[in-house]
CSV table of C-alpha atoms in Angstrom, one decimal:
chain,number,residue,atom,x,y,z
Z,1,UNK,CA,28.5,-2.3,-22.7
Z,2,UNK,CA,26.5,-5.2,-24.3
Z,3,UNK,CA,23.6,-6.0,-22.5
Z,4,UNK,CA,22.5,-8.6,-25.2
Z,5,UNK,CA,22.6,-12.1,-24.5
Z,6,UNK,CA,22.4,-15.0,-27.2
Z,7,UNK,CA,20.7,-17.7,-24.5
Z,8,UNK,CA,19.7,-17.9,-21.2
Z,9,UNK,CA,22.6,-20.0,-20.3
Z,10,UNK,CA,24.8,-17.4,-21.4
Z,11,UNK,CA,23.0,-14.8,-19.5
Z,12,UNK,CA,23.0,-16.8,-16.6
Z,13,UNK,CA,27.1,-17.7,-17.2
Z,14,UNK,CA,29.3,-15.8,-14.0
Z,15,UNK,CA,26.5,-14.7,-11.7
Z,16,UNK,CA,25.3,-17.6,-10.0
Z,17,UNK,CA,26.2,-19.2,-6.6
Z,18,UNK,CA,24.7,-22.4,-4.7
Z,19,UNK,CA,22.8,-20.8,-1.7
Z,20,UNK,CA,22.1,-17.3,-3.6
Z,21,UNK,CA,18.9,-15.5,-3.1
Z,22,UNK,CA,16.8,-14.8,-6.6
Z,23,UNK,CA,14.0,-12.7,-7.2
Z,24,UNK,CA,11.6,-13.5,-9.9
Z,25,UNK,CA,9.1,-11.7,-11.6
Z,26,UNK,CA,5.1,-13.0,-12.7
Z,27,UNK,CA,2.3,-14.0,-10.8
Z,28,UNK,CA,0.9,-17.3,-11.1
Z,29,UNK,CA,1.6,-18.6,-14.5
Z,30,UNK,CA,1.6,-14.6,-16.0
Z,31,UNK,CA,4.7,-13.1,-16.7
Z,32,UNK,CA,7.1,-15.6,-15.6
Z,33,UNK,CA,10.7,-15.7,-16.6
Z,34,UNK,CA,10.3,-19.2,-18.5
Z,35,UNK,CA,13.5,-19.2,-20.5
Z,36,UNK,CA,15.4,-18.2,-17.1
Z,37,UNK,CA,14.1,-20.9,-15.0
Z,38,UNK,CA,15.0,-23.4,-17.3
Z,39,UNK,CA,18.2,-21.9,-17.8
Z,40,UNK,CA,18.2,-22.1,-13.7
Z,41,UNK,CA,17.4,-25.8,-13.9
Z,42,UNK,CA,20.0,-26.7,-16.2
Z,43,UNK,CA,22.7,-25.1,-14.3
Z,44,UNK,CA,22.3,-27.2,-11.6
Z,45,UNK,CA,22.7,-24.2,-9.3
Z,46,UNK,CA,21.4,-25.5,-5.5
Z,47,UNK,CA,20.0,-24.2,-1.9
Z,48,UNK,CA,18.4,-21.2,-3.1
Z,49,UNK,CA,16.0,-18.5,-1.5
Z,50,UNK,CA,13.4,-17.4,-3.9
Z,51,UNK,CA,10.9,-14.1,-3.7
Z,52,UNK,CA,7.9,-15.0,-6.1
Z,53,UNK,CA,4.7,-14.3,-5.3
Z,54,UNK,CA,4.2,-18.0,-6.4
Z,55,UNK,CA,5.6,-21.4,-6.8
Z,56,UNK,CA,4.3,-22.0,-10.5
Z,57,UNK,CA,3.0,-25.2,-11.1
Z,58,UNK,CA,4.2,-28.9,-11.1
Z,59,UNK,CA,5.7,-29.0,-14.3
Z,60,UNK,CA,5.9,-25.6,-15.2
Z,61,UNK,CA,7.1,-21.9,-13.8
Z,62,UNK,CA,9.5,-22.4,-10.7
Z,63,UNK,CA,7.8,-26.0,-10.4
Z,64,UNK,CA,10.3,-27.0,-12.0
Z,65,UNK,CA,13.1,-25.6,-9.9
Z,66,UNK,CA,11.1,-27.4,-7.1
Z,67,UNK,CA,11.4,-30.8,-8.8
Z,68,UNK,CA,14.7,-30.6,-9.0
Z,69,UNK,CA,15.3,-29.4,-5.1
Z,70,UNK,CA,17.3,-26.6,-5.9
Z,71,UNK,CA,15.2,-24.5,-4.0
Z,72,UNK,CA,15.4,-24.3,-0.2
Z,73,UNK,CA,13.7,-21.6,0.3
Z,74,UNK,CA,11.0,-20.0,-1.0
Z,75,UNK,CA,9.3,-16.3,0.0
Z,76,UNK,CA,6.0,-16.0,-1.2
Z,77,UNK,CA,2.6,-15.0,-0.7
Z,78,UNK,CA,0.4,-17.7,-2.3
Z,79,UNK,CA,1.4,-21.2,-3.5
Z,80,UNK,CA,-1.9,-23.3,-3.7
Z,81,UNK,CA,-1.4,-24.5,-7.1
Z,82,UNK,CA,1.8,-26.9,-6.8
Z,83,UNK,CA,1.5,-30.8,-5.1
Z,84,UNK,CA,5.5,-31.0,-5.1
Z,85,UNK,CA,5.7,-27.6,-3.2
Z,86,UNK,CA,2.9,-28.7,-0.8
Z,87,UNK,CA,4.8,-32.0,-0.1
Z,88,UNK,CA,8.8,-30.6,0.3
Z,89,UNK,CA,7.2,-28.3,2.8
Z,90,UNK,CA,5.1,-30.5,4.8
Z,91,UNK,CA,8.0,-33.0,4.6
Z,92,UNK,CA,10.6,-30.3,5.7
Z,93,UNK,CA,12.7,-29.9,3.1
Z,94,UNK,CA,11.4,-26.4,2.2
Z,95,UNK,CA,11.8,-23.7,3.8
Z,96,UNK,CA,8.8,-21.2,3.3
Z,97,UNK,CA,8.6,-17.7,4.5
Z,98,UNK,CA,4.9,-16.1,3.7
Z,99,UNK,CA,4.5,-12.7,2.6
Z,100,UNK,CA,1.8,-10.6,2.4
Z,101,UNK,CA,1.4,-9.7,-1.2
Z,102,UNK,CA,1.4,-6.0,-1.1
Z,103,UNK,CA,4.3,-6.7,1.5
Z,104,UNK,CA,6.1,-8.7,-1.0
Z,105,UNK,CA,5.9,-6.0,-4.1
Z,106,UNK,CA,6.8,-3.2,-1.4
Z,107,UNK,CA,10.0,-5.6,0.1
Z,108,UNK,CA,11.5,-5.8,-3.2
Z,109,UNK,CA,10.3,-1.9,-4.5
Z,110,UNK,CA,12.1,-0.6,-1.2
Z,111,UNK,CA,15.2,-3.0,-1.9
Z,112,UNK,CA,15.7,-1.6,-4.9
Z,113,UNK,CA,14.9,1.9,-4.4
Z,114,UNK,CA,17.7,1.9,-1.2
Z,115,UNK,CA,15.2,1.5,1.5
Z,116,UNK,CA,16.2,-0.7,4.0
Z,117,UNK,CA,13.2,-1.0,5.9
Z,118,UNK,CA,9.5,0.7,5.9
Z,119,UNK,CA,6.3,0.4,8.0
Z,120,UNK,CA,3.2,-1.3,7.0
Z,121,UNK,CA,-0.2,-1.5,9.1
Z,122,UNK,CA,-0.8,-5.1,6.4
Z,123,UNK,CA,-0.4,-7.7,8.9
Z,124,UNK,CA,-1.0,-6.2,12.3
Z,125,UNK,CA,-2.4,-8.3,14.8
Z,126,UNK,CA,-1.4,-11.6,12.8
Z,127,UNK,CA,1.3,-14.1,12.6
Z,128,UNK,CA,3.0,-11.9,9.8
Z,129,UNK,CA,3.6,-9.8,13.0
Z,130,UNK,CA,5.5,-12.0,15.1
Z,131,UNK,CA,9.2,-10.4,15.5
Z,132,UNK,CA,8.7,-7.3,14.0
Z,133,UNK,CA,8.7,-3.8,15.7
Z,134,UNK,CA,5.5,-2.1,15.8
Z,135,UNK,CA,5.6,1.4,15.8
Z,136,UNK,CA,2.7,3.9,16.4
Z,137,UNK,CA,2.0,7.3,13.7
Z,138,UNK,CA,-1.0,9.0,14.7
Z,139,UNK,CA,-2.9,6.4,16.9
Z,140,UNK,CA,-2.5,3.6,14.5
Z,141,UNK,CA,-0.1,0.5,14.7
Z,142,UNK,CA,2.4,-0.4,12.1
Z,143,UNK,CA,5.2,-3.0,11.7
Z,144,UNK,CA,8.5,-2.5,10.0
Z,145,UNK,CA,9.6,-4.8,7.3
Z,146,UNK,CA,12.7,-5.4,5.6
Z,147,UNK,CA,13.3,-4.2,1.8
Z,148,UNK,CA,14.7,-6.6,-0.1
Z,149,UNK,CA,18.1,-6.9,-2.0
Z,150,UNK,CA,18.3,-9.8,-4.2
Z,151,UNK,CA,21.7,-11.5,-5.5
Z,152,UNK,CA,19.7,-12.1,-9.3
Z,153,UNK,CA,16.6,-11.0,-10.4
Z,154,UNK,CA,15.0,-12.9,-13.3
Z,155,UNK,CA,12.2,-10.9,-15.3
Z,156,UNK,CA,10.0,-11.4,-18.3
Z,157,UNK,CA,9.0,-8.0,-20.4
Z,158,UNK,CA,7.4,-7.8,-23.6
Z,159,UNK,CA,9.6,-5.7,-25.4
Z,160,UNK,CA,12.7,-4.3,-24.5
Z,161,UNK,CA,15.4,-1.9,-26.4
Z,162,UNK,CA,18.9,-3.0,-26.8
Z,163,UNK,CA,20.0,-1.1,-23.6
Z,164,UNK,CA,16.9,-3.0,-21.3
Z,165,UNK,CA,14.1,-0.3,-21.7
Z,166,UNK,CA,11.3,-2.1,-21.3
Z,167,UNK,CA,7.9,-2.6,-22.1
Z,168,UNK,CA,5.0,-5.0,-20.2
Z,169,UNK,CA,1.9,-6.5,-21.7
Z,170,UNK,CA,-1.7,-6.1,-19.9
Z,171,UNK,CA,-1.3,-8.1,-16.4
Z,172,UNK,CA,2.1,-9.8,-17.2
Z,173,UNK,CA,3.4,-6.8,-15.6
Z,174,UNK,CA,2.6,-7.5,-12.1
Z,175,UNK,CA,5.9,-8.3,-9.9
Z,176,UNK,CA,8.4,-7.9,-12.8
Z,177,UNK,CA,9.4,-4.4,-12.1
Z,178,UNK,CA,9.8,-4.3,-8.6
Z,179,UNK,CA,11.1,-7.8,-8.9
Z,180,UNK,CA,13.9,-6.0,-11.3
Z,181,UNK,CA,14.3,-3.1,-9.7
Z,182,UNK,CA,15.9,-5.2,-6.4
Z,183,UNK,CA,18.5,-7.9,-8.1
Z,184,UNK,CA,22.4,-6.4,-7.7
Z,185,UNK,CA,22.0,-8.1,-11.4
Z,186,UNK,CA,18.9,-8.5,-13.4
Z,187,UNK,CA,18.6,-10.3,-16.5
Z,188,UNK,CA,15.5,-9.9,-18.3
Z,189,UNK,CA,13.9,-12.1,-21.0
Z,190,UNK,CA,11.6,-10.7,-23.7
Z,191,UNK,CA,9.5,-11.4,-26.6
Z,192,UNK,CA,11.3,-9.2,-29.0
Z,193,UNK,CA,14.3,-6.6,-28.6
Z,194,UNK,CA,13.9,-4.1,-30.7
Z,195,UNK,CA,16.6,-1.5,-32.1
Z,196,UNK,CA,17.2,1.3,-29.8
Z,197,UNK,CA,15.1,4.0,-30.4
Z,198,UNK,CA,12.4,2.7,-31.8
Z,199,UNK,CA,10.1,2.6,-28.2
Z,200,UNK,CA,8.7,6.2,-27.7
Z,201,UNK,CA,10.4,7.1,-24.2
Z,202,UNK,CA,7.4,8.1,-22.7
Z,203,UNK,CA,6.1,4.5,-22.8
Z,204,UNK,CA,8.9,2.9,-21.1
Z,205,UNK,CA,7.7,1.1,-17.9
Z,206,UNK,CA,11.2,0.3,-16.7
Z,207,UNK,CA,14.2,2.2,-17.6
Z,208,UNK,CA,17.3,-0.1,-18.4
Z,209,UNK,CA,19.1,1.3,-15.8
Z,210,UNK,CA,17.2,-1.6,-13.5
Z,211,UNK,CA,18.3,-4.2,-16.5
Z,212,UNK,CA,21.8,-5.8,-16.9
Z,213,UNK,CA,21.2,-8.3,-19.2
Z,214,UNK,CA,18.7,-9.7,-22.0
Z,215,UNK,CA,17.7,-12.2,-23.9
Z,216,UNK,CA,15.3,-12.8,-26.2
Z,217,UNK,CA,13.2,-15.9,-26.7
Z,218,UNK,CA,9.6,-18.0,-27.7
Z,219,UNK,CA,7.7,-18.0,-24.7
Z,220,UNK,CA,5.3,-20.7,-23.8
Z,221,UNK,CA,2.7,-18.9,-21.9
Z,222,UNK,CA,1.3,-21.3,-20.3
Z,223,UNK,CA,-2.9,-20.0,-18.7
Z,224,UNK,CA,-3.7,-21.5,-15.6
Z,225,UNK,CA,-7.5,-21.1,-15.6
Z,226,UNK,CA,-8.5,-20.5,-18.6
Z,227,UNK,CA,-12.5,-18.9,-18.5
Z,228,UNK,CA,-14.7,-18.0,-20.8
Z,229,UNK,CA,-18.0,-17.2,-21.7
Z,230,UNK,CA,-20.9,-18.2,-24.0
Z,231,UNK,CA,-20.8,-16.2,-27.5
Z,232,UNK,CA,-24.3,-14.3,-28.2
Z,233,UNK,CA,-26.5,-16.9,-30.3
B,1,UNK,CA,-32.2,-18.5,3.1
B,2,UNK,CA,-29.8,-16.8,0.6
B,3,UNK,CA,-28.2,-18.7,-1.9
B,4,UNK,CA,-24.8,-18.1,-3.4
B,5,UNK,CA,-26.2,-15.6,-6.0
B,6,UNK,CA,-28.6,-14.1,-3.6
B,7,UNK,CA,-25.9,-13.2,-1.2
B,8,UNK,CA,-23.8,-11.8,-4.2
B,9,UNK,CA,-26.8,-9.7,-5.1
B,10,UNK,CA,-27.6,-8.2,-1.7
B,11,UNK,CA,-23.2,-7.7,-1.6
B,12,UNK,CA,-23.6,-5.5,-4.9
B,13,UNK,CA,-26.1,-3.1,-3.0
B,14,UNK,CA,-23.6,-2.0,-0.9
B,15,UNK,CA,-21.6,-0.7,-4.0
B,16,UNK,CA,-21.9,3.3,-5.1
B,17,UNK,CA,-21.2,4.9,-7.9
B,18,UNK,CA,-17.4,5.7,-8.6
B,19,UNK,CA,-16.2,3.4,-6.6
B,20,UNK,CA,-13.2,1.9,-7.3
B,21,UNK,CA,-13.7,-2.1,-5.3
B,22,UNK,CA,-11.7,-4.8,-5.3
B,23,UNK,CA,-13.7,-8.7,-5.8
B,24,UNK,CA,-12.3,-11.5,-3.9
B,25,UNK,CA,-12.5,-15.0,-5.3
B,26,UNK,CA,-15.4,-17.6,-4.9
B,27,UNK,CA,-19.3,-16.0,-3.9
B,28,UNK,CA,-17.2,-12.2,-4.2
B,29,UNK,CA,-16.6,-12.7,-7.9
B,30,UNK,CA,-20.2,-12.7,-8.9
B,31,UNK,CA,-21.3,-9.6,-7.4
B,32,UNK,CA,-20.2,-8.2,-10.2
B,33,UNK,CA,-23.5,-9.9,-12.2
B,34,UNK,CA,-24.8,-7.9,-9.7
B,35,UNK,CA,-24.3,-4.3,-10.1
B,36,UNK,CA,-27.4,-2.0,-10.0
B,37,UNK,CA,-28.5,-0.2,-12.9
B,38,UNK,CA,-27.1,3.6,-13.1
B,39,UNK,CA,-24.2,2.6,-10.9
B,40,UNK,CA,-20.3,2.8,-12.5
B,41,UNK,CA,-17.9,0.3,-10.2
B,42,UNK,CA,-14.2,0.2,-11.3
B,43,UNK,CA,-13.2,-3.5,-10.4
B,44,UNK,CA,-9.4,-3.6,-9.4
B,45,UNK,CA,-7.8,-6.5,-9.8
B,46,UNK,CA,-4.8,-6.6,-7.0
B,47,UNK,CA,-2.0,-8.8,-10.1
B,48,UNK,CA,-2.1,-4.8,-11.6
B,49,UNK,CA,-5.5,-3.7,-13.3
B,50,UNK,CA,-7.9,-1.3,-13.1
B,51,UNK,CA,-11.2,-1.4,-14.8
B,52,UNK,CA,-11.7,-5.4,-14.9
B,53,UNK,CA,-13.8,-6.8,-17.8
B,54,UNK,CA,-16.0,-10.3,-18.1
B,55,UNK,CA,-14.6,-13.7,-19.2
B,56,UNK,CA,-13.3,-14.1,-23.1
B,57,UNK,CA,-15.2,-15.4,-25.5
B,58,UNK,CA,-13.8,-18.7,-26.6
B,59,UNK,CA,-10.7,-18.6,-28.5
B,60,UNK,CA,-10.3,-15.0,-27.3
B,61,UNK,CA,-8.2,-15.7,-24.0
B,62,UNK,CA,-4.9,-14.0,-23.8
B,63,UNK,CA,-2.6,-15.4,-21.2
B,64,UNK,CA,-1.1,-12.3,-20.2
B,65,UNK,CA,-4.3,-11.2,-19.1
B,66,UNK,CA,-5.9,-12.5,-16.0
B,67,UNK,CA,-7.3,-11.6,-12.8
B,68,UNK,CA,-6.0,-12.1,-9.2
B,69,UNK,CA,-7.7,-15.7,-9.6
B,70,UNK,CA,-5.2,-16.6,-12.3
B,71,UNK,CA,-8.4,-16.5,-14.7
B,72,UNK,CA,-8.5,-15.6,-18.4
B,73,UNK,CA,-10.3,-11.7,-18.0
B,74,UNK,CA,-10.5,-9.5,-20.8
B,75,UNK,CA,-10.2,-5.2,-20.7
B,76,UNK,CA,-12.7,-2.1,-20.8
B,77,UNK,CA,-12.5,1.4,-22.7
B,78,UNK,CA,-11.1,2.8,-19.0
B,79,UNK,CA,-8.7,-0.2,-18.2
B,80,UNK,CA,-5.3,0.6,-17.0
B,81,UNK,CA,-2.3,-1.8,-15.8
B,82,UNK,CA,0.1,-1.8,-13.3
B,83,UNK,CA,2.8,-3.4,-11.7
B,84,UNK,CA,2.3,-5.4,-8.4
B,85,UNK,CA,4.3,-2.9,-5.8
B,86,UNK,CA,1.9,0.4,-7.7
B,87,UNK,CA,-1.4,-2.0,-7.2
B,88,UNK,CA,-0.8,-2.4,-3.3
B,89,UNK,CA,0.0,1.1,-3.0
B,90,UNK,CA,-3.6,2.1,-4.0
B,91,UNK,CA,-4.8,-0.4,-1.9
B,92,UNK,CA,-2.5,0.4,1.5
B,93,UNK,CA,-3.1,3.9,0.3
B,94,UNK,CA,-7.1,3.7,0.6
B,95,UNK,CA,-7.4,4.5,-2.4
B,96,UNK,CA,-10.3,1.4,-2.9
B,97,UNK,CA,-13.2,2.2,-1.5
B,98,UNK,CA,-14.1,-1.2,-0.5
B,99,UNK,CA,-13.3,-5.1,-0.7
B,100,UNK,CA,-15.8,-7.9,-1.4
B,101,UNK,CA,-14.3,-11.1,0.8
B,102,UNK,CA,-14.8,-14.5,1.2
B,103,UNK,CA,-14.0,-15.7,5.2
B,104,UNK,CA,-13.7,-18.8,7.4
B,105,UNK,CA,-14.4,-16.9,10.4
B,106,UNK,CA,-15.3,-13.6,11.4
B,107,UNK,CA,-15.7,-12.0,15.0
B,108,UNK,CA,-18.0,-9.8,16.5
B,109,UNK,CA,-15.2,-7.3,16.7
B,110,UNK,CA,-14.2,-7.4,13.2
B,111,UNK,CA,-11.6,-9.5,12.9
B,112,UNK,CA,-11.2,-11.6,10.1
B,113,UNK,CA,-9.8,-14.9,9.4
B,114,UNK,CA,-9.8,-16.2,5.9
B,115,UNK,CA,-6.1,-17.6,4.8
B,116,UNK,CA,-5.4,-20.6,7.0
B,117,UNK,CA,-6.1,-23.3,8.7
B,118,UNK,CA,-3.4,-25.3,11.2
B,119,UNK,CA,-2.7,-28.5,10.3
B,120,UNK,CA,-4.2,-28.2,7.1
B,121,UNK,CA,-2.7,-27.4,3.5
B,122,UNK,CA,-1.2,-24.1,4.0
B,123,UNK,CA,-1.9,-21.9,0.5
B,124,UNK,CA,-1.2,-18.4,2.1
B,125,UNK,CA,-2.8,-15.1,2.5
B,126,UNK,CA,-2.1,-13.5,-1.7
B,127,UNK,CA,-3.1,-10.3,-1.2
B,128,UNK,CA,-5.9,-10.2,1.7
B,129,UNK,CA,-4.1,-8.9,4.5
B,130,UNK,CA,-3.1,-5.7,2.4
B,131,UNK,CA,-6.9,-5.7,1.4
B,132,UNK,CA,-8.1,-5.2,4.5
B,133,UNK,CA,-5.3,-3.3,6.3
B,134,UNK,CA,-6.1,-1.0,3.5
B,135,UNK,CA,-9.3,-0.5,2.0
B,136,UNK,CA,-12.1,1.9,2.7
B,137,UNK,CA,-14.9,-0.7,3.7
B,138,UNK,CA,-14.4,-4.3,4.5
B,139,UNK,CA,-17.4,-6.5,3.1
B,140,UNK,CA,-17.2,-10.3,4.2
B,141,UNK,CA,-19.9,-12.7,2.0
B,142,UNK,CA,-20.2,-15.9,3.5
B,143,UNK,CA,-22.5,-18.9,4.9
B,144,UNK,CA,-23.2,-18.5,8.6
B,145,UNK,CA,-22.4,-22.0,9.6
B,146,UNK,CA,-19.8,-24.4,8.1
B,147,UNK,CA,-19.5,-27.7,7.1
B,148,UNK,CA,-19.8,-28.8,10.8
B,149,UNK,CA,-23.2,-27.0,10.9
B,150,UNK,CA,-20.7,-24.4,13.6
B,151,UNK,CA,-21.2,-20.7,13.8
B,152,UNK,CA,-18.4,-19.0,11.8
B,153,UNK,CA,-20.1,-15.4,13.4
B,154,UNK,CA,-18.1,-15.5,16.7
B,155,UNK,CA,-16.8,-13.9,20.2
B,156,UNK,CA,-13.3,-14.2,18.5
B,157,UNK,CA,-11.7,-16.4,16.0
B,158,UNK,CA,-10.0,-19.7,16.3
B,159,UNK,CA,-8.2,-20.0,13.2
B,160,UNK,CA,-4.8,-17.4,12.7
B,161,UNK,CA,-6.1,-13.5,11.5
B,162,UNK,CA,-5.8,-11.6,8.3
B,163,UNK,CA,-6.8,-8.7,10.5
B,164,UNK,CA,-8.2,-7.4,13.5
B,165,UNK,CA,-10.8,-5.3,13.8
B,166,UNK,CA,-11.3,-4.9,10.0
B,167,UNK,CA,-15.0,-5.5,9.1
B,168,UNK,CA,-17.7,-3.5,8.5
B,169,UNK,CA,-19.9,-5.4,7.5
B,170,UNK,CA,-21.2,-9.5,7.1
B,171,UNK,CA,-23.0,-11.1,4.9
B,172,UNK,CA,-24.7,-14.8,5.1
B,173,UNK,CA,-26.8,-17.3,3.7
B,174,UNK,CA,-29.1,-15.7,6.6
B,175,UNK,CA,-28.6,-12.3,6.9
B,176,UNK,CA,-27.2,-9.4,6.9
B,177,UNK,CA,-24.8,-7.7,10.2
B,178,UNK,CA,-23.0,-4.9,11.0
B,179,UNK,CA,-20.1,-4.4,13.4
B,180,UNK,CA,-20.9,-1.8,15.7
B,181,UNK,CA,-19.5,-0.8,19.1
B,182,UNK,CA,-20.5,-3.8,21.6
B,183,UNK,CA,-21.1,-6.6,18.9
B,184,UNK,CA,-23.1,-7.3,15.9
B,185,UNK,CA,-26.3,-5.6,15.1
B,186,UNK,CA,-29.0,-7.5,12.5
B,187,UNK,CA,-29.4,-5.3,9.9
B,188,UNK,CA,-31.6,-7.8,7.8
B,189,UNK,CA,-32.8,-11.2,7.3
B,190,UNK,CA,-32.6,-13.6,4.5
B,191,UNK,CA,-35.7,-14.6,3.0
B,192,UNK,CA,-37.6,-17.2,5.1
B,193,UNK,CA,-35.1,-16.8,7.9
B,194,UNK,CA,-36.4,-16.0,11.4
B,195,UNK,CA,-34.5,-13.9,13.5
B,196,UNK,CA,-34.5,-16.7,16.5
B,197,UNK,CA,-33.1,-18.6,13.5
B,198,UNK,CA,-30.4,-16.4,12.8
B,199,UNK,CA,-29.9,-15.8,16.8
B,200,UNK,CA,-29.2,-19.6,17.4
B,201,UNK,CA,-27.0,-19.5,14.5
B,202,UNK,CA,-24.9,-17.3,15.6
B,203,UNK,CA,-22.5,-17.3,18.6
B,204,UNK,CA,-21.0,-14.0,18.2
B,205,UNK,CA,-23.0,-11.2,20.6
B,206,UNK,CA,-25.8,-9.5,19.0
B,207,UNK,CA,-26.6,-6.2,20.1
């Protein structure tokens, strides 16, 4: 079966639904699914629940997802970088469930790896606690969270093979593979797909088995803070 | 008193060699201009990397490198990347021998509140909680009083947790406590501070 995809539109064409649930890979502004989320936006799809560890930015990332209010919910663990986010939510018109970050990459992980629930001692004693079951192993408290199964992942790799083994770059991996690993469908977006057999398959982050369908495309890559330092006179 | 870099300096003492630690953002960052001589940290960065290097030269940035801070960072001869569900593993798993953490609040029992405040913008708590659930030593760096000139060293905290009973040890702009059965215990004073000073500063219980 042909994974390829010629667009993200076409990747996108069949699988989506007003009131889905979507993971997405990246953190921050770092290996984000750019060509997805626009593909997103122009579909007009609406009410969805998103897991990303952020909200991008104002005009960039799932910002723009935000501008257009076709999210209603988001599930997240950090999302200080985005006015429009800050004001939907304080306004009510987005919904926003906070995750602890580890709790978040573990949620999705677990989803795709057919665990239903696990036990975390992140969050004990705090809000993040409220409504869960706390459970005691050897004298110390834990609290059982859900894994997460996601109608669509959308992921960014580097490189990919033509049947979805894939390849990350330095700290773009972050949230992509567990992110992958728990859509019922994932379409990933690379840099470059290269002919099968030409990644050595011990260097293979994530197997294609996690990876329905892909695209490739130019990628913005937007930085968010970008720091340097003086050169050596 | 201890200033910003001061209290990063007197932070970096409490690293050892080997250690893998884990920098949070703000007066944590720079205790890594800060590390003693003949003493190997590994920083982990929680957004997947071990073995953290300084800031790119100009030109040299490379947005799919960054830190937990979303800031342009570059690699070392050790480095090694990871995804985001691997890099909370190691740190749930205790594998990081200790945190370096900013805080709003801390109480004399430990508990730590750094992520919110009601009524205020709400950014969230990234990767903290799992930080200090997790780690082997909790290290909190921050000024004893805050902008209201009020004690953030107290009986308990007012604002919502990241944890209870989680750390080990406190730094400020005027000294230095540990969390010990009972309360707090003054370890050492910041240069020029008295301990009345530091006494009348603090509301938390100081045994």
């Amino acid at each position: 079966m042909k994974k390829v995809y010629g667009s993200a539109q076409d990747a996108l064409d069949g699988v989506l639904f007003d009131g889905m649930m979507i993971a997405s890979g990246g953190f921050g502004l770092c290996g984000i699914p750019e060509l997805l989320i626009d593909g997103l936006v122009a579909s007009g799809v609406k009410d969805l629940t998103v897991a990303a560890n952020n909200a991008g930015v104002d005009d960039f990332g799932l910002g723009k997802l935000l501008a257009t209010k076709q999210i209603r919910k988001m599930m997240s663990s950090y999302v200080g970088e985005n006015a429009e986010f800050m004001r939907q939510y304080l306004s009510g018109e987005l919904e926003l469930e906070f995750n602890p970050q580890g709790t978040l990459a573990e949620r999705m992980r677990a989803g795709g790896a057919g665990i239903p629930g696990f036990y975390t001692k992140t969050g004990v004693g705090t809000v993040i606690a409220e409504g869960k079951e706390v459970k005691t192993f050897d004298g110390q408290d834990y609290i059982l969270e859900r894994g997460i199964v996601a109608d669509l992942s959308i992921v960014k790799a580097w490189k990919a093979d033509e049947t979805g083994n894939a390849v990350f770059r330095k700290t773009a991996r972050n949230f992509n593979p567990p992110a992958a690993m728990c859509g019922k469908i994932c379409i990933m977006e690379v840099e470059e797909i290269v002919p099968t057999g030409s990644l050595d398959p011990d260097t293979i982050h994530l197997p294609g088995i996690y990876v329905h369908r892909l695209i490739q495309g130019t990628h913005e890559k937007r930085i968010e803070q970008r720091t340097t330092r003086p050169r050596a006179a | 008193m201890w200033d910003r870099n001061q209290m990063a300096a007197r932070a970096a003492k409490e690293l050892q060699d080997g250690w893998y630690v884990n920098l949070g953002i703000g007066i944590p960052t720079l205790v890594s201009n800060y590390i003693p001589e003949g003493i190997t940290v590994t920083l982990q960065s929680e957004n997947g990397m071990l073995g953290m290097g300084p800031f790119p030269f100009e030109g040299e940035e490379d947005p799919d490198l960054i830190n937990a801070g979303k800031q342009t960072i570059t690699e070392l001869p050790h480095t090694a990347y990871f995804d985001s569900a691997t890099s909370f593993g190691m740190i749930r798993g205790g594998k990081i021998a200790m945190a370096i953490l900013g805080a709003m609040e801390v109480s004399e029992t430990g508990d730590l509140a750094n992520w919110m405040i009601p009524g205020k913008l709400v950014k969230g708590m990234g990767g903290a909680m799992d930080l200090v659930a997790g780690v082997g030593r909790v290290v909190v760096v921050m000024d004893h009083a805050n902008k209201h000139g009020e004690s953030k060293v107290l009986k308990s905290c007012t604002l919502p947790l990241t944890g209870t009973g989680v750390v080990d040890l406190i730094i400020t702009n005027l000294g230095v406590l540990e969390v010990v059965p009972g309360g707090l215990k003054l370890l050492e004073l910041a240069d020029g501070v008295t301990e009345a000073e530091l006494r009348a500063a603090t509301e938390a219980t100081l045994v």
